[in-house]
Amino acid sequence: MLNILVIGNGQCGNRILDSINRHAMGGGKNCNRLAKFYSKQRFKSHVETLAFNTAVNDLKEMKFTKARDRVHIPHLHGVGANRNVGKQVFEENKEMIMRQVEERGNFDIAFVLTSASGGTGSSFTPLLIREMKNRYDYPVYCVVVLPFREEGTLYLQNSAFSIRDIRQSGVDGIILADNQYLKNIGGSIQEAYNGINDMIAERLLFLLDALDSEMMMVTDLGDFKTVMSGGAGLATIGFFQG
């Protein structure tokens, strides 16, 4: 059985993580928020989850992630999509953040979920991955959500700089999820958010199950590492259900 760490950084990463926890509890879209108190997560592997955010209200909105796994990084109510402020806040709280990771144990693999376009996730993620790679031996992969085109120049610019910084952080591979493409499946932006979170969560859960599978013709951890180490270290996330 693998030991897997999944970290959600910032609002987008937190929401995807919460969706993962909801599906892992077996409730799907209609899972009651009380499930986090009474239900057991149905991961094949041993999975630890962590949510980091500077916006405490975003953490409070998480319905299916246990309170001990939601970590508020003190800084008012978010960093306002300002990556420079976010980097400063990370450095000021680095040891506290890394202590939270350390206390979860040792792992075979870790995933960091983030949006590339916002503030906390966009700025924290490259620095967090760099610290993890400096301190631990296990591979760290980043699932990066790209913004809607309609979100504007600032968010598109943040995305470009964030992905550059993530690639330079020592990350073992980047998995991209394109909101614009997923929106074309789901309709309007307002209608798309929850659907996109669910789609990404379902695909990640499928990947987590496959990594720990002993079945033939299913990707295991070794196969995944090999695939992600090839080429530019970039992948997209997809899913097929027959």
XYZ file of N, CA and C in Angstrom, residues 42-235:
582
model
N -12.432 6.230 1.403
C -12.284 4.957 0.720
C -11.151 5.005 -0.299
N -9.984 5.359 0.166
C -8.804 5.306 -0.696
C -8.212 3.904 -0.642
N -7.709 3.411 -1.774
C -6.989 2.140 -1.769
C -5.664 2.293 -1.043
N -5.027 3.440 -1.222
C -3.761 3.729 -0.571
C -4.009 4.436 0.757
N -2.922 4.634 1.522
C -2.988 5.508 2.690
C -2.765 6.930 2.187
N -3.795 7.762 2.272
C -3.741 9.114 1.727
C -3.914 10.132 2.847
N -2.975 11.054 2.923
C -3.077 12.192 3.841
C -3.375 13.436 3.009
N -4.259 14.304 3.518
C -4.591 15.522 2.795
C -4.303 16.750 3.651
N -3.891 17.831 2.991
C -3.597 19.100 3.648
C -4.101 20.239 2.779
N -4.718 21.233 3.404
C -5.157 22.431 2.693
C -4.475 23.645 3.301
N -3.784 24.418 2.465
C -3.148 25.662 2.914
C -3.857 26.847 2.270
N -4.086 27.907 3.068
C -4.686 29.114 2.504
C -4.451 30.291 3.431
N -4.296 31.468 2.829
C -4.225 32.694 3.617
C -5.611 33.263 3.876
N -6.603 32.836 3.113
C -7.981 33.307 3.271
C -8.745 32.325 4.155
N -8.999 32.714 5.397
C -9.615 31.800 6.355
C -11.028 31.425 5.939
N -11.750 32.328 5.272
C -13.123 32.018 4.861
C -13.162 30.903 3.821
N -12.148 30.845 2.958
C -12.083 29.757 1.977
C -11.908 28.415 2.677
N -11.086 28.393 3.731
C -10.889 27.158 4.494
C -12.176 26.755 5.203
N -12.917 27.741 5.716
C -14.170 27.439 6.430
C -15.214 26.850 5.497
N -15.126 27.183 4.206
C -16.100 26.671 3.237
C -15.866 25.213 2.869
N -14.733 24.650 3.264
C -14.456 23.243 2.964
C -15.346 22.356 3.822
N -16.184 21.545 3.178
C -17.204 20.775 3.888
C -16.780 19.341 4.182
N -15.773 18.833 3.478
C -15.469 17.404 3.573
C -14.010 17.134 3.941
N -13.305 18.174 4.326
C -11.909 18.046 4.744
C -11.829 18.345 6.235
N -11.248 17.452 6.989
C -11.239 17.577 8.441
C -10.517 18.850 8.883
N -10.944 19.389 10.018
C -10.411 20.661 10.510
C -8.901 20.602 10.698
N -8.376 19.471 11.153
C -6.934 19.371 11.397
C -6.136 19.423 10.094
N -6.806 19.191 8.977
C -6.128 19.208 7.681
C -6.279 20.540 6.959
N -6.924 21.512 7.603
C -7.099 22.845 7.015
C -6.225 23.833 7.776
N -5.213 24.375 7.116
C -4.198 25.181 7.788
C -4.267 26.629 7.297
N -4.589 27.520 8.216
C -4.639 28.947 7.870
C -3.258 29.565 8.038
N -2.778 30.219 6.980
C -1.515 30.941 7.026
C -1.856 32.403 7.314
N -1.503 32.918 8.481
C -1.983 34.247 8.891
C -1.557 35.359 7.931
N -2.543 35.969 7.277
C -2.314 37.181 6.492
C -3.664 37.742 6.071
N -4.292 38.478 6.936
C -5.562 39.119 6.640
C -6.531 38.111 6.009
N -6.994 38.414 4.795
C -7.973 37.545 4.125
C -7.521 37.228 2.709
N -6.319 36.691 2.587
C -5.787 36.372 1.276
C -4.748 37.392 0.847
N -4.130 37.141 -0.311
C -3.066 38.037 -0.787
C -3.479 38.807 -2.035
N -4.769 38.741 -2.404
C -5.286 39.585 -3.467
C -4.647 39.395 -4.824
N -4.348 38.149 -5.182
C -3.756 37.813 -6.485
C -2.387 38.463 -6.678
N -1.759 38.898 -5.576
C -0.444 39.519 -5.655
C 0.614 38.478 -5.310
N 1.333 37.995 -6.313
C 2.290 36.911 -6.101
C 3.479 37.351 -5.244
N 3.867 38.616 -5.329
C 4.990 39.092 -4.523
C 4.639 39.080 -3.035
N 3.434 39.508 -2.708
C 2.978 39.447 -1.319
C 2.905 37.988 -0.874
N 2.382 37.129 -1.727
C 2.271 35.714 -1.396
C 3.621 35.082 -1.086
N 4.636 35.409 -1.873
C 5.977 34.861 -1.635
C 6.514 35.306 -0.275
N 6.282 36.572 0.056
C 6.746 37.094 1.338
C 6.043 36.385 2.497
N 4.736 36.183 2.360
C 3.973 35.512 3.414
C 4.454 34.072 3.590
N 4.750 33.389 2.486
C 5.265 32.019 2.596
C 6.573 32.002 3.374
N 7.487 32.874 3.019
C 8.790 32.885 3.687
C 8.641 33.174 5.176
N 7.704 34.050 5.538
C 7.494 34.393 6.942
C 6.922 33.224 7.732
N 6.233 32.318 7.038
C 5.558 31.208 7.712
C 6.094 29.851 7.286
N 7.260 29.844 6.655
C 7.791 28.625 6.034
C 7.929 27.469 7.011
N 8.492 27.724 8.175
C 8.735 26.622 9.110
C 7.431 26.048 9.646
N 6.452 26.886 9.858
C 5.148 26.389 10.302
C 4.501 25.531 9.215
N 4.604 25.979 7.970
C 4.029 25.234 6.850
C 4.719 23.877 6.702
N 6.035 23.879 6.761
C 6.775 22.636 6.570
C 6.586 21.693 7.755
N 6.357 22.237 8.932
C 6.071 21.387 10.087
C 4.768 20.618 9.884
N 3.789 21.271 9.271
C 2.527 20.588 8.976
C 2.747 19.412 8.027
N 3.604 19.605 7.029
C 3.929 18.521 6.095
C 4.678 17.413 6.825
N 5.663 17.801 7.601
C 6.505 16.838 8.327
C 5.684 15.958 9.257
N 4.697 16.539 9.927
C 3.907 15.804 10.904
C 3.009 14.750 10.274
N 2.795 14.854 8.953
C 1.925 13.879 8.286
C 2.651 12.562 8.017
N 3.989 12.540 8.135
C 4.726 11.293 7.954
C 5.580 11.293 6.707
N 6.034 10.085 6.323
C 6.841 9.913 5.119
C 5.960 9.332 4.009
N 6.290 9.663 2.775
C 5.406 9.298 1.672
C 6.173 8.681 0.510
N 5.424 7.974 -0.330
C 5.973 7.432 -1.570
C 5.858 8.441 -2.711
N 4.860 9.332 -2.599
C 4.597 10.297 -3.662
C 3.707 11.400 -3.091
N 3.854 12.620 -3.632
C 3.009 13.739 -3.205
C 2.486 14.482 -4.423
N 1.269 15.013 -4.290
C 0.663 15.863 -5.311
C 0.305 17.200 -4.665
N 0.606 18.290 -5.364
C 0.212 19.625 -4.919
C -0.778 20.175 -5.932
N -1.972 20.539 -5.474
C -3.043 21.032 -6.337
C -3.126 22.543 -6.210
N -3.164 23.242 -7.335
C -3.161 24.705 -7.266
C -3.719 25.311 -8.540
N -4.181 26.534 -8.417
C -4.422 27.360 -9.590
C -3.143 28.130 -9.894
N -2.867 28.340 -11.167
C -1.684 29.117 -11.532
C -1.958 30.610 -11.521
N -3.222 31.010 -11.435
C -3.563 32.396 -11.747
C -3.809 33.294 -10.548
N -4.065 32.720 -9.372
C -4.471 33.544 -8.242
C -3.309 34.087 -7.447
N -3.472 34.140 -6.112
C -2.442 34.692 -5.250
C -1.740 33.639 -4.428
N -2.440 33.082 -3.430
C -1.808 32.143 -2.505
C -1.285 30.910 -3.234
N -2.137 30.242 -3.989
C -1.703 29.031 -4.672
C -0.597 29.296 -5.669
N -0.763 30.341 -6.460
C 0.198 30.678 -7.510
C 1.582 30.998 -6.944
N 1.616 31.698 -5.809
C 2.900 32.117 -5.237
C 3.481 31.095 -4.276
N 2.625 30.417 -3.490
C 3.101 29.446 -2.505
C 3.662 28.191 -3.154
N 3.020 27.732 -4.213
C 3.305 26.399 -4.735
C 4.755 26.191 -5.151
N 5.371 27.089 -5.938
C 6.783 26.849 -6.303
C 7.693 26.795 -5.082
N 7.443 27.657 -4.094
C 8.280 27.700 -2.894
C 8.070 26.459 -2.032
N 6.826 26.012 -1.928
C 6.520 24.812 -1.159
C 7.188 23.587 -1.789
N 7.075 23.452 -3.099
C 7.678 22.303 -3.781
C 9.194 22.325 -3.629
N 9.793 23.500 -3.758
C 11.251 23.589 -3.590
C 11.674 23.112 -2.196
N 10.929 23.531 -1.169
C 11.251 23.103 0.189
C 11.065 21.597 0.355
N 10.000 21.060 -0.214
C 9.751 19.622 -0.118
C 10.849 18.836 -0.813
N 11.287 19.288 -1.969
C 12.338 18.575 -2.704
C 13.680 18.673 -1.976
N 13.907 19.776 -1.265
C 15.150 19.924 -0.514
C 15.182 19.033 0.725
N 14.002 18.750 1.296
C 13.940 18.067 2.593
C 13.597 16.581 2.494
N 12.893 16.188 1.418
C 12.384 14.819 1.359
C 12.842 14.129 0.071
N 12.807 12.799 0.097
C 13.283 12.006 -1.037
C 12.170 11.624 -2.014
N 10.924 11.743 -1.609
C 9.846 11.256 -2.480
C 9.536 12.253 -3.603
N 9.022 11.750 -4.743
C 8.692 12.635 -5.865
C 7.476 13.508 -5.557
N 7.506 14.726 -6.090
C 6.419 15.683 -5.897
C 5.927 16.124 -7.270
N 4.638 15.933 -7.514
C 4.024 16.339 -8.773
C 3.015 17.447 -8.502
N 2.851 18.328 -9.472
C 1.965 19.477 -9.298
C 0.835 19.424 -10.317
N -0.390 19.500 -9.823
C -1.572 19.608 -10.686
C -1.934 21.086 -10.750
N -1.793 21.691 -11.927
C -1.955 23.132 -12.099
C -3.197 23.412 -12.948
N -4.108 24.214 -12.394
C -5.325 24.590 -13.115
C -5.087 25.919 -13.812
N -5.275 25.933 -15.137
C -5.110 27.144 -15.929
C -6.406 27.952 -15.907
N -6.315 29.281 -16.028
C -7.508 30.125 -15.860
C -8.398 30.141 -17.091
N -9.640 30.624 -16.883
C -10.495 30.975 -17.997
C -9.879 32.170 -18.729
N -10.028 32.236 -20.037
C -9.519 33.390 -20.781
C -10.206 34.677 -20.318
N -11.455 34.560 -19.882
C -12.230 35.737 -19.488
C -11.752 36.347 -18.178
N -10.855 35.669 -17.470
C -10.428 36.171 -16.167
C -9.506 37.375 -16.271
N -8.954 37.645 -17.432
C -8.216 38.883 -17.630
C -6.709 38.743 -17.607
N -6.061 39.870 -17.934
C -4.613 39.901 -18.138
C -3.831 39.535 -16.889
N -4.220 40.071 -15.722
C -3.472 39.815 -14.494
C -3.377 38.324 -14.214
N -4.494 37.613 -14.356
C -4.517 36.194 -14.030
C -3.760 35.367 -15.063
N -3.840 35.784 -16.322
C -3.063 35.094 -17.346
C -1.565 35.325 -17.128
N -1.199 36.533 -16.736
C 0.204 36.838 -16.456
C 0.690 36.056 -15.238
N -0.127 36.005 -14.176
C 0.224 35.211 -13.002
C 0.488 33.761 -13.386
N -0.343 33.242 -14.278
C -0.204 31.841 -14.685
C 1.137 31.592 -15.357
N 1.528 32.496 -16.238
C 2.801 32.331 -16.951
C 3.966 32.318 -15.967
N 3.982 33.259 -15.034
C 5.083 33.329 -14.066
C 5.046 32.160 -13.090
N 3.832 31.750 -12.682
C 3.717 30.651 -11.729
C 4.220 29.348 -12.332
N 3.821 29.039 -13.557
C 4.277 27.803 -14.201
C 5.784 27.830 -14.410
N 6.310 28.988 -14.780
C 7.774 29.105 -14.903
C 8.445 28.773 -13.574
N 7.928 29.353 -12.490
C 8.536 29.136 -11.169
C 8.376 27.689 -10.712
N 7.229 27.086 -11.008
C 7.014 25.687 -10.629
C 8.007 24.791 -11.363
N 8.215 25.048 -12.651
C 9.151 24.229 -13.434
C 10.575 24.355 -12.903
N 10.902 25.502 -12.323
C 12.248 25.723 -11.791
C 12.384 25.292 -10.334
N 11.319 24.773 -9.747
C 11.310 24.454 -8.315
C 11.921 23.092 -7.996
N 12.167 22.282 -9.027
C 12.614 20.911 -8.818
C 11.485 19.908 -8.864
N 10.293 20.364 -9.243
C 9.130 19.484 -9.339
C 9.427 18.310 -10.267
N 8.858 17.154 -9.959
C 9.098 15.951 -10.774
C 8.209 15.893 -12.004
N 7.196 16.722 -12.055
C 6.326 16.768 -13.224
C 5.129 17.649 -12.954
N 4.548 18.209 -14.022
C 3.392 19.088 -13.923
C 2.252 18.494 -14.739
N 1.078 18.408 -14.122
C -0.135 17.950 -14.809
C -1.058 19.151 -14.942
N -1.367 19.530 -16.180
C -2.174 20.718 -16.439
C -3.653 20.363 -16.593
N -4.515 21.191 -16.009
C -5.958 21.096 -16.210
C -6.414 22.455 -16.735
N -6.968 22.475 -17.929
C -7.324 23.730 -18.604
C -8.785 24.059 -18.347
N -9.021 25.096 -17.517
C -10.395 25.502 -17.232
C -11.159 25.860 -18.490
N -10.483 26.485 -19.464
C -11.175 26.920 -20.671
C -11.752 25.720 -21.421
N -10.949 24.657 -21.533
C -11.424 23.453 -22.216
C -12.557 22.798 -21.430
N -12.361 22.704 -20.099
C -13.380 22.052 -19.288
C -14.674 22.863 -19.251
N -14.552 24.191 -19.370
C -15.749 25.030 -19.409
C -16.571 24.732 -20.655
N -15.889 24.437 -21.745
C -16.601 24.134 -22.992
C -17.450 22.880 -22.849
N -17.076 22.028 -21.904
C -17.882 20.840 -21.620
C -19.042 21.202 -20.701
N -18.774 22.110 -19.740
C -19.729 22.348 -18.662
C -20.647 23.538 -18.825
N -20.454 24.428 -19.821
C -21.348 25.560 -19.976
C -20.722 26.854 -19.502
N -21.504 27.696 -18.811
C -21.043 29.005 -18.376
C -20.010 28.873 -17.262
N -19.289 29.977 -17.009
C -18.278 29.966 -15.957
C -18.921 29.654 -14.612
N -20.047 30.307 -14.317
C -20.698 30.110 -13.022
C -21.107 28.650 -12.831
N -21.646 28.048 -13.894
C -22.072 26.654 -13.817
C -20.889 25.701 -13.836
N -19.765 26.180 -14.382
C -18.642 25.274 -14.631
C -17.811 24.969 -13.396
N -17.714 25.921 -12.451
C -16.756 25.759 -11.348
C -16.883 24.430 -10.628
N -18.062 24.138 -10.087
C -18.225 22.894 -9.323
C -18.033 21.675 -10.203
N -18.531 21.756 -11.431
C -18.362 20.632 -12.347
C -16.910 20.373 -12.669
N -16.138 21.445 -12.849
C -14.716 21.300 -13.140
C -13.997 20.680 -11.960
N -14.299 21.165 -10.741
C -13.678 20.587 -9.547
C -13.961 19.096 -9.457
N -15.210 18.713 -9.735
C -15.583 17.299 -9.682
C -14.841 16.495 -10.744
N -14.756 17.044 -11.953
C -14.080 16.322 -13.027
C -12.611 16.088 -12.701
N -11.939 17.121 -12.197
C -10.529 16.974 -11.852
C -10.372 15.985 -10.704
N -11.254 16.087 -9.690
C -11.183 15.185 -8.534
C -11.367 13.731 -8.959
N -12.338 13.470 -9.827
C -12.591 12.099 -10.278
C -11.381 11.535 -11.013
N -10.737 12.356 -11.827
C -9.579 11.886 -12.575
C -8.396 11.619 -11.653
N -8.224 12.476 -10.658
C -7.135 12.262 -9.705
C -7.371 11.024 -8.857
N -8.615 10.805 -8.448
C -8.927 9.598 -7.672
C -8.658 8.343 -8.494
N -9.003 8.386 -9.775
C -8.716 7.255 -10.654
C -7.209 7.014 -10.727
N -6.431 8.108 -10.830
C -4.975 7.986 -10.881
C -4.434 7.409 -9.574
N -4.931 7.895 -8.428
C -4.472 7.392 -7.135
C -4.743 5.897 -6.997
N -5.908 5.467 -7.451
C -6.232 4.038 -7.405
C -5.303 3.239 -8.312
N -5.042 3.779 -9.509
C -4.207 3.061 -10.479
C -2.771 2.918 -9.989
N -2.270 3.946 -9.296
C -0.887 3.894 -8.825
C -0.655 2.746 -7.864
N -1.696 2.360 -7.131
C -1.555 1.316 -6.112
C -2.198 0.009 -6.551
N -2.400 -0.134 -7.865
C -3.082 -1.319 -8.371
C -2.090 -2.421 -8.694
N -2.490 -3.674 -8.453
C -1.672 -4.827 -8.816
C -2.217 -5.512 -10.075
N -3.214 -4.876 -10.696
C -3.810 -5.458 -11.890
C -2.903 -5.242 -13.096
N -2.929 -6.183 -14.025
C -2.210 -6.026 -15.278
C -2.862 -4.908 -16.093
N -2.062 -4.271 -16.910
C -2.519 -3.248 -17.838
C -3.016 -1.998 -17.120
N -2.607 -1.795 -15.876
C -2.943 -0.572 -15.159
C -1.640 0.109 -14.757
N -1.595 1.416 -14.893
C -0.384 2.158 -14.552
C -0.080 2.032 -13.068
N 1.155 1.632 -12.732
C 1.567 1.630 -11.330
C 2.498 2.812 -11.096
N 3.015 2.939 -9.882
C 3.829 4.093 -9.539
C 5.069 4.188 -10.410
N 5.714 3.047 -10.681
C 6.901 3.059 -11.522
C 6.610 3.549 -12.919
N 5.496 3.086 -13.500
C 5.110 3.531 -14.843
C 4.855 5.041 -14.854
N 4.174 5.510 -13.825
C 3.833 6.933 -13.750
C 5.102 7.783 -13.688
N 6.050 7.379 -12.865
C 7.308 8.116 -12.765
C 8.026 8.154 -14.122
N 8.024 7.034 -14.819
C 8.702 6.960 -16.106
C 8.061 7.894 -17.115
N 6.735 7.868 -17.178
C 6.013 8.722 -18.130
C 6.259 10.193 -17.824
N 6.171 10.563 -16.546
C 6.293 11.969 -16.172
C 7.726 12.484 -16.298
N 8.709 11.589 -16.320
C 10.102 12.036 -16.428
C 10.515 12.279 -17.868
N 9.677 11.893 -18.806
C 10.015 12.045 -20.209
C 9.660 13.417 -20.755
N 10.262 13.783 -21.855
C 9.929 15.019 -22.542
C 10.135 16.243 -21.677
N 9.145 17.136 -21.695
C 9.253 18.404 -20.973
C 8.760 18.296 -19.539
N 8.330 17.103 -19.116
C 7.811 16.948 -17.770
C 6.431 17.531 -17.589
N 5.730 17.727 -18.703
C 4.371 18.276 -18.679
C 3.392 17.231 -19.176
N 2.202 17.212 -18.553
C 1.150 16.296 -18.977
C -0.187 17.008 -18.834
